[in-house]
Amino acid sequence: MANRTQRVCVNGVFSTWCLVFSGVPQGSVLGPVLFLIFINDLDLNIHNLLFKFADDTKLCAKISTNEDIEKLQEDLNTLQEWVRDWQTQFNVQQCKVMRVGSGIGSNALSEYSMGNQKLKYCFEERDLRVIMCADLKVGSLCAEACKKANRMLGIKRTFVVRSTEAMVNLYKTMVRPHLEYCVSAWSPHYIKDKLLLEQVQHRFTRLLPGFRSLSYDERLHQLRLWTLEERRNRADLIDVLI
């Protein structure tokens, strides 16, 4: 960390080397630990629930009265004071408010701000590649997962070796993960979502030579595959047993 220097290059012209007295090099071993120490007291004097994951921060509150609205705004003000004290900042442009639940109540016209910027409301937001919706439904996420998985089914045109064993291994490695990413957090509850996801595996098994005329169950049996719902249920069972 000591005796570090840096310079800037603009249009092929370099500046002189300068000593660096602060900051942590990206990719260093100590970087994540020092960052966690730095933000450890971020939730001090916060009334509501605050969740931290890497450089993401989420503030959650149950809004039933005007007092709840005021407390949530106080927490946002406290966070702004913290970043001012420690000479850092939130990317307020990417900070949004999501209202979850069917009852709007006194929160119908509530507005929140950070600094001098008003926060926008959103119905849908991507969080760690998982699409979160205000109605807590996963239809949008399932549709997005199917798009990506269907695009990946183009592996048949990419590889010269197309034996059944090779194709199944490629499917398990490159296609199925898109259908199961973070599935323990969003496992679909609607039949239409389950069928949408299953259609991708159904389509893959029909692409293999000699399998098109077989029923879906027969194809799965010969390929030693489970349906996606069976895999989710077994994963849930393992979680319970652990």
mmCIF file of C-alpha atoms in Angstrom:
data_model
loop_
_atom_site.group_PDB
_atom_site.id
_atom_site.type_symbol
_atom_site.label_atom_id
_atom_site.label_comp_id
_atom_site.label_asym_id
_atom_site.label_seq_id
_atom_site.Cartn_x
_atom_site.Cartn_y
_atom_site.Cartn_z
ATOM 1 C CA MET A 1 0.000 0.000 0.000
ATOM 2 C CA ALA A 2 2.999 2.336 0.526
ATOM 3 C CA ASN A 3 4.935 4.255 -2.133
ATOM 4 C CA ARG A 4 2.225 3.880 -4.785
ATOM 5 C CA THR A 5 2.279 6.150 -7.811
ATOM 6 C CA GLN A 6 -0.061 6.818 -10.702
ATOM 7 C CA ARG A 7 -0.265 8.870 -13.886
ATOM 8 C CA VAL A 8 -2.913 9.852 -16.438
ATOM 9 C CA CYS A 9 -2.859 9.234 -20.185
ATOM 10 C CA VAL A 10 -4.873 11.521 -22.515
ATOM 11 C CA ASN A 11 -4.658 11.011 -26.281
ATOM 12 C CA GLY A 12 -1.401 9.125 -25.899
ATOM 13 C CA VAL A 13 0.239 11.828 -23.759
ATOM 14 C CA PHE A 14 1.256 10.826 -20.223
ATOM 15 C CA SER A 15 1.385 13.074 -17.183
ATOM 16 C CA THR A 16 4.218 12.890 -14.657
ATOM 17 C CA TRP A 17 4.096 10.251 -11.944
ATOM 18 C CA CYS A 18 2.465 11.352 -8.652
ATOM 19 C CA LEU A 19 2.426 9.700 -5.236
ATOM 20 C CA VAL A 20 -0.918 8.252 -4.069
ATOM 21 C CA PHE A 21 -1.595 8.826 -0.382
ATOM 22 C CA SER A 22 -5.154 7.420 -0.117
ATOM 23 C CA GLY A 23 -7.417 4.745 -1.575
ATOM 24 C CA VAL A 24 -6.992 1.009 -2.069
ATOM 25 C CA PRO A 25 -5.812 -0.621 -5.321
ATOM 26 C CA GLN A 26 -8.617 -2.437 -7.143
ATOM 27 C CA GLY A 27 -8.233 -6.209 -6.941
ATOM 28 C CA SER A 28 -6.103 -6.174 -3.802
ATOM 29 C CA VAL A 29 -6.587 -8.843 -1.130
ATOM 30 C CA LEU A 30 -7.181 -6.293 1.633
ATOM 31 C CA GLY A 31 -9.563 -4.179 -0.458
ATOM 32 C CA PRO A 32 -12.857 -5.949 0.452
ATOM 33 C CA VAL A 33 -11.924 -6.190 4.153
ATOM 34 C CA LEU A 34 -10.998 -2.513 4.379
ATOM 35 C CA PHE A 35 -14.195 -1.567 2.542
ATOM 36 C CA LEU A 36 -16.332 -3.554 5.009
ATOM 37 C CA ILE A 37 -14.559 -1.876 7.928
ATOM 38 C CA PHE A 38 -15.158 1.512 6.300
ATOM 39 C CA ILE A 39 -18.943 1.027 5.930
ATOM 40 C CA ASN A 40 -19.424 -0.961 9.148
ATOM 41 C CA ASP A 41 -21.105 1.932 11.005
ATOM 42 C CA LEU A 42 -23.364 2.945 8.104
ATOM 43 C CA ASP A 43 -26.474 1.713 9.922
ATOM 44 C CA LEU A 44 -25.875 3.620 13.172
ATOM 45 C CA ASN A 45 -28.830 5.824 14.225
ATOM 46 C CA ILE A 46 -31.061 4.240 11.565
ATOM 47 C CA HIS A 47 -34.663 3.594 12.690
ATOM 48 C CA ASN A 48 -35.619 1.069 10.025
ATOM 49 C CA LEU A 49 -34.024 -2.070 8.590
ATOM 50 C CA LEU A 50 -30.878 -1.490 6.562
ATOM 51 C CA PHE A 51 -29.236 -4.239 4.497
ATOM 52 C CA LYS A 52 -25.715 -4.038 3.096
ATOM 53 C CA PHE A 53 -24.273 -6.282 0.410
ATOM 54 C CA ALA A 54 -20.915 -5.271 -1.082
ATOM 55 C CA ASP A 55 -21.504 -1.700 -2.292
ATOM 56 C CA ASP A 56 -25.331 -1.999 -2.389
ATOM 57 C CA THR A 57 -27.469 -0.590 0.423
ATOM 58 C CA LYS A 58 -31.189 -1.178 0.957
ATOM 59 C CA LEU A 59 -33.402 0.638 3.431
ATOM 60 C CA CYS A 60 -36.693 -1.082 4.273
ATOM 61 C CA ALA A 61 -39.610 0.312 6.232
ATOM 62 C CA LYS A 62 -43.246 -0.522 6.874
ATOM 63 C CA ILE A 63 -45.297 2.566 6.047
ATOM 64 C CA SER A 64 -48.647 2.873 7.807
ATOM 65 C CA THR A 65 -48.727 6.428 9.151
ATOM 66 C CA ASN A 66 -47.254 9.845 8.430
ATOM 67 C CA GLU A 67 -44.840 9.230 11.279
ATOM 68 C CA ASP A 68 -43.473 6.204 9.413
ATOM 69 C CA ILE A 69 -42.911 8.392 6.361
ATOM 70 C CA GLU A 70 -41.024 10.948 8.437
ATOM 71 C CA LYS A 71 -38.832 8.275 10.028
ATOM 72 C CA LEU A 72 -37.898 6.871 6.642
ATOM 73 C CA GLN A 73 -36.941 10.338 5.399
ATOM 74 C CA GLU A 74 -34.903 10.869 8.584
ATOM 75 C CA ASP A 75 -33.004 7.677 7.826
ATOM 76 C CA LEU A 76 -32.257 8.929 4.316
ATOM 77 C CA ASN A 77 -31.008 12.199 5.795
ATOM 78 C CA THR A 78 -28.817 10.257 8.229
ATOM 79 C CA LEU A 79 -27.270 8.316 5.342
ATOM 80 C CA GLN A 80 -26.560 11.580 3.560
ATOM 81 C CA GLU A 81 -24.841 12.937 6.674
ATOM 82 C CA TRP A 82 -22.722 9.782 6.855
ATOM 83 C CA VAL A 83 -21.464 10.132 3.288
ATOM 84 C CA ARG A 84 -20.687 13.814 3.846
ATOM 85 C CA ASP A 85 -18.722 13.045 7.017
ATOM 86 C CA TRP A 86 -16.700 10.339 5.283
ATOM 87 C CA GLN A 87 -16.262 12.293 2.040
ATOM 88 C CA THR A 88 -17.969 9.768 -0.215
ATOM 89 C CA GLN A 89 -21.347 9.725 -1.940
ATOM 90 C CA PHE A 90 -24.287 7.603 -3.030
ATOM 91 C CA ASN A 91 -25.185 7.386 -6.697
ATOM 92 C CA VAL A 92 -28.527 9.083 -6.118
ATOM 93 C CA GLN A 93 -29.452 8.736 -9.800
ATOM 94 C CA GLN A 94 -29.630 4.967 -9.277
ATOM 95 C CA CYS A 95 -31.436 5.154 -5.925
ATOM 96 C CA LYS A 96 -35.126 4.326 -6.265
ATOM 97 C CA VAL A 97 -38.167 3.685 -4.109
ATOM 98 C CA MET A 98 -40.217 0.522 -4.503
ATOM 99 C CA ARG A 99 -43.545 0.213 -2.740
ATOM 100 C CA VAL A 100 -44.395 -3.416 -2.003
ATOM 101 C CA GLY A 101 -47.906 -4.426 -1.011
ATOM 102 C CA SER A 102 -51.510 -3.980 -2.061
ATOM 103 C CA GLY A 103 -52.493 -1.334 0.502
ATOM 104 C CA ILE A 104 -51.155 2.133 -0.283
ATOM 105 C CA GLY A 105 -52.712 3.979 2.668
ATOM 106 C CA SER A 106 -51.009 7.173 3.876
ATOM 107 C CA ASN A 107 -48.027 6.437 1.647
ATOM 108 C CA ALA A 108 -50.042 7.287 -1.467
ATOM 109 C CA LEU A 109 -48.510 10.720 -2.039
ATOM 110 C CA SER A 110 -45.327 10.387 0.001
ATOM 111 C CA GLU A 111 -42.107 11.657 -1.546
ATOM 112 C CA TYR A 112 -38.548 10.914 -0.488
ATOM 113 C CA SER A 113 -35.287 12.618 -1.298
ATOM 114 C CA MET A 114 -31.568 12.290 -0.768
ATOM 115 C CA GLY A 115 -29.747 15.578 -0.637
ATOM 116 C CA ASN A 116 -31.550 17.860 -3.050
ATOM 117 C CA GLN A 117 -32.684 15.098 -5.395
ATOM 118 C CA LYS A 118 -36.137 13.540 -5.284
ATOM 119 C CA LEU A 119 -36.139 9.737 -5.478
ATOM 120 C CA LYS A 120 -38.178 8.122 -8.216
ATOM 121 C CA TYR A 121 -40.659 5.307 -7.697
ATOM 122 C CA CYS A 122 -40.207 2.103 -9.677
ATOM 123 C CA PHE A 123 -42.332 -0.995 -10.148
ATOM 124 C CA GLU A 124 -39.510 -3.250 -11.302
ATOM 125 C CA GLU A 125 -35.786 -3.282 -10.563
ATOM 126 C CA ARG A 126 -32.900 -5.653 -11.260
ATOM 127 C CA ASP A 127 -30.959 -6.667 -8.155
ATOM 128 C CA LEU A 128 -27.951 -8.980 -8.502
ATOM 129 C CA ARG A 129 -29.423 -10.183 -11.829
ATOM 130 C CA VAL A 130 -32.738 -11.008 -10.143
ATOM 131 C CA ILE A 131 -35.697 -8.897 -11.306
ATOM 132 C CA MET A 132 -37.693 -7.703 -8.289
ATOM 133 C CA CYS A 133 -41.269 -6.465 -8.820
ATOM 134 C CA ALA A 134 -43.457 -4.460 -6.476
ATOM 135 C CA ASP A 135 -46.195 -7.102 -6.698
ATOM 136 C CA LEU A 136 -43.620 -9.805 -5.760
ATOM 137 C CA LYS A 137 -44.481 -11.806 -8.883
ATOM 138 C CA VAL A 138 -41.693 -13.419 -10.908
ATOM 139 C CA GLY A 139 -43.233 -13.397 -14.387
ATOM 140 C CA SER A 140 -40.782 -10.795 -15.720
ATOM 141 C CA LEU A 141 -37.809 -12.698 -14.329
ATOM 142 C CA CYS A 142 -38.974 -15.996 -15.836
ATOM 143 C CA ALA A 143 -39.510 -14.355 -19.227
ATOM 144 C CA GLU A 144 -36.012 -12.836 -19.135
ATOM 145 C CA ALA A 145 -34.464 -16.152 -18.063
ATOM 146 C CA CYS A 146 -36.185 -17.957 -20.937
ATOM 147 C CA LYS A 147 -34.917 -15.403 -23.457
ATOM 148 C CA LYS A 148 -31.331 -15.897 -22.361
ATOM 149 C CA ALA A 149 -31.636 -19.689 -22.212
ATOM 150 C CA ASN A 150 -33.246 -19.895 -25.667
ATOM 151 C CA ARG A 151 -30.436 -17.795 -27.130
ATOM 152 C CA MET A 152 -27.906 -20.163 -25.600
ATOM 153 C CA LEU A 153 -29.578 -23.125 -27.340
ATOM 154 C CA GLY A 154 -27.662 -21.961 -30.408
ATOM 155 C CA ILE A 155 -24.781 -24.091 -29.055
ATOM 156 C CA LYS A 156 -25.905 -26.783 -31.499
ATOM 157 C CA ARG A 157 -24.656 -24.656 -34.401
ATOM 158 C CA THR A 158 -21.443 -23.689 -32.605
ATOM 159 C CA PHE A 159 -19.871 -27.072 -31.817
ATOM 160 C CA VAL A 160 -18.739 -29.680 -34.334
ATOM 161 C CA VAL A 161 -19.119 -32.581 -31.899
ATOM 162 C CA ARG A 162 -22.848 -33.057 -31.388
ATOM 163 C CA SER A 163 -23.089 -36.389 -29.616
ATOM 164 C CA THR A 164 -25.940 -36.729 -27.136
ATOM 165 C CA GLU A 165 -23.570 -36.862 -24.167
ATOM 166 C CA ALA A 166 -21.701 -33.744 -25.297
ATOM 167 C CA MET A 167 -24.898 -31.797 -25.947
ATOM 168 C CA VAL A 168 -26.386 -32.706 -22.564
ATOM 169 C CA ASN A 169 -23.211 -31.565 -20.808
ATOM 170 C CA LEU A 170 -23.289 -28.297 -22.755
ATOM 171 C CA TYR A 171 -26.948 -27.827 -21.850
ATOM 172 C CA LYS A 172 -26.231 -28.363 -18.159
ATOM 173 C CA THR A 173 -23.299 -25.967 -18.277
ATOM 174 C CA MET A 174 -24.462 -23.175 -20.579
ATOM 175 C CA VAL A 175 -28.271 -23.219 -20.743
ATOM 176 C CA ARG A 176 -29.831 -24.581 -17.565
ATOM 177 C CA PRO A 177 -27.990 -22.185 -15.206
ATOM 178 C CA HIS A 178 -29.927 -19.292 -16.789
ATOM 179 C CA LEU A 179 -33.175 -21.016 -15.795
ATOM 180 C CA GLU A 180 -32.074 -21.694 -12.225
ATOM 181 C CA TYR A 181 -30.001 -18.678 -11.207
ATOM 182 C CA CYS A 182 -30.954 -17.794 -7.597
ATOM 183 C CA VAL A 183 -33.977 -20.094 -7.944
ATOM 184 C CA SER A 184 -34.110 -20.597 -4.174
ATOM 185 C CA ALA A 185 -35.006 -16.909 -3.850
ATOM 186 C CA TRP A 186 -37.622 -16.647 -6.591
ATOM 187 C CA SER A 187 -38.962 -20.181 -7.218
ATOM 188 C CA PRO A 188 -42.080 -19.546 -9.384
ATOM 189 C CA HIS A 189 -45.524 -19.979 -7.890
ATOM 190 C CA TYR A 190 -47.661 -19.765 -11.016
ATOM 191 C CA ILE A 191 -48.160 -22.669 -13.408
ATOM 192 C CA LYS A 192 -47.651 -20.366 -16.412
ATOM 193 C CA ASP A 193 -44.172 -19.436 -15.132
ATOM 194 C CA LYS A 194 -43.240 -23.063 -14.521
ATOM 195 C CA LEU A 195 -44.409 -24.082 -17.998
ATOM 196 C CA LEU A 196 -42.523 -21.176 -19.577
ATOM 197 C CA LEU A 197 -39.258 -22.292 -17.990
ATOM 198 C CA GLU A 198 -39.886 -25.952 -18.782
ATOM 199 C CA GLN A 199 -40.427 -25.162 -22.468
ATOM 200 C CA VAL A 200 -36.714 -24.404 -22.841
ATOM 201 C CA GLN A 201 -35.687 -27.868 -21.636
ATOM 202 C CA HIS A 202 -38.528 -29.368 -23.697
ATOM 203 C CA ARG A 203 -37.154 -27.646 -26.788
ATOM 204 C CA PHE A 204 -33.586 -28.783 -26.083
ATOM 205 C CA THR A 205 -34.520 -32.452 -25.778
ATOM 206 C CA ARG A 206 -36.338 -32.292 -29.137
ATOM 207 C CA LEU A 207 -33.179 -31.021 -30.844
ATOM 208 C CA LEU A 208 -31.261 -34.224 -30.157
ATOM 209 C CA PRO A 209 -31.171 -36.861 -32.946
ATOM 210 C CA GLY A 210 -33.644 -39.700 -32.432
ATOM 211 C CA PHE A 211 -35.524 -38.004 -29.572
ATOM 212 C CA ARG A 212 -38.037 -35.873 -31.469
ATOM 213 C CA SER A 213 -40.661 -38.628 -31.738
ATOM 214 C CA LEU A 214 -40.484 -39.554 -28.039
ATOM 215 C CA SER A 215 -42.655 -38.080 -25.323
ATOM 216 C CA TYR A 216 -41.104 -35.510 -22.987
ATOM 217 C CA ASP A 217 -41.052 -37.955 -20.064
ATOM 218 C CA GLU A 218 -39.336 -40.606 -22.189
ATOM 219 C CA ARG A 219 -36.739 -38.112 -23.355
ATOM 220 C CA LEU A 220 -35.960 -37.050 -19.796
ATOM 221 C CA HIS A 221 -35.701 -40.669 -18.698
ATOM 222 C CA GLN A 222 -33.232 -41.604 -21.430
ATOM 223 C CA LEU A 223 -31.167 -38.468 -20.904
ATOM 224 C CA ARG A 224 -31.254 -38.899 -17.107
ATOM 225 C CA LEU A 225 -32.660 -35.426 -16.596
ATOM 226 C CA TRP A 226 -35.263 -34.169 -14.135
ATOM 227 C CA THR A 227 -37.884 -31.587 -14.867
ATOM 228 C CA LEU A 228 -36.915 -28.147 -13.604
ATOM 229 C CA GLU A 229 -39.682 -28.273 -10.996
ATOM 230 C CA GLU A 230 -38.350 -31.591 -9.661
ATOM 231 C CA ARG A 231 -34.896 -30.043 -9.348
ATOM 232 C CA ARG A 232 -36.331 -27.064 -7.453
ATOM 233 C CA ASN A 233 -38.281 -29.343 -5.100
ATOM 234 C CA ARG A 234 -35.216 -31.468 -4.407
ATOM 235 C CA ALA A 235 -33.141 -28.349 -3.734
ATOM 236 C CA ASP A 236 -35.795 -27.146 -1.254
ATOM 237 C CA LEU A 237 -35.715 -30.571 0.419
ATOM 238 C CA ILE A 238 -31.939 -30.422 0.763
ATOM 239 C CA ASP A 239 -32.214 -26.962 2.339
ATOM 240 C CA VAL A 240 -34.723 -28.278 4.858
ATOM 241 C CA LEU A 241 -32.611 -31.333 5.693
ATOM 242 C CA ILE A 242 -29.534 -29.160 6.223
#
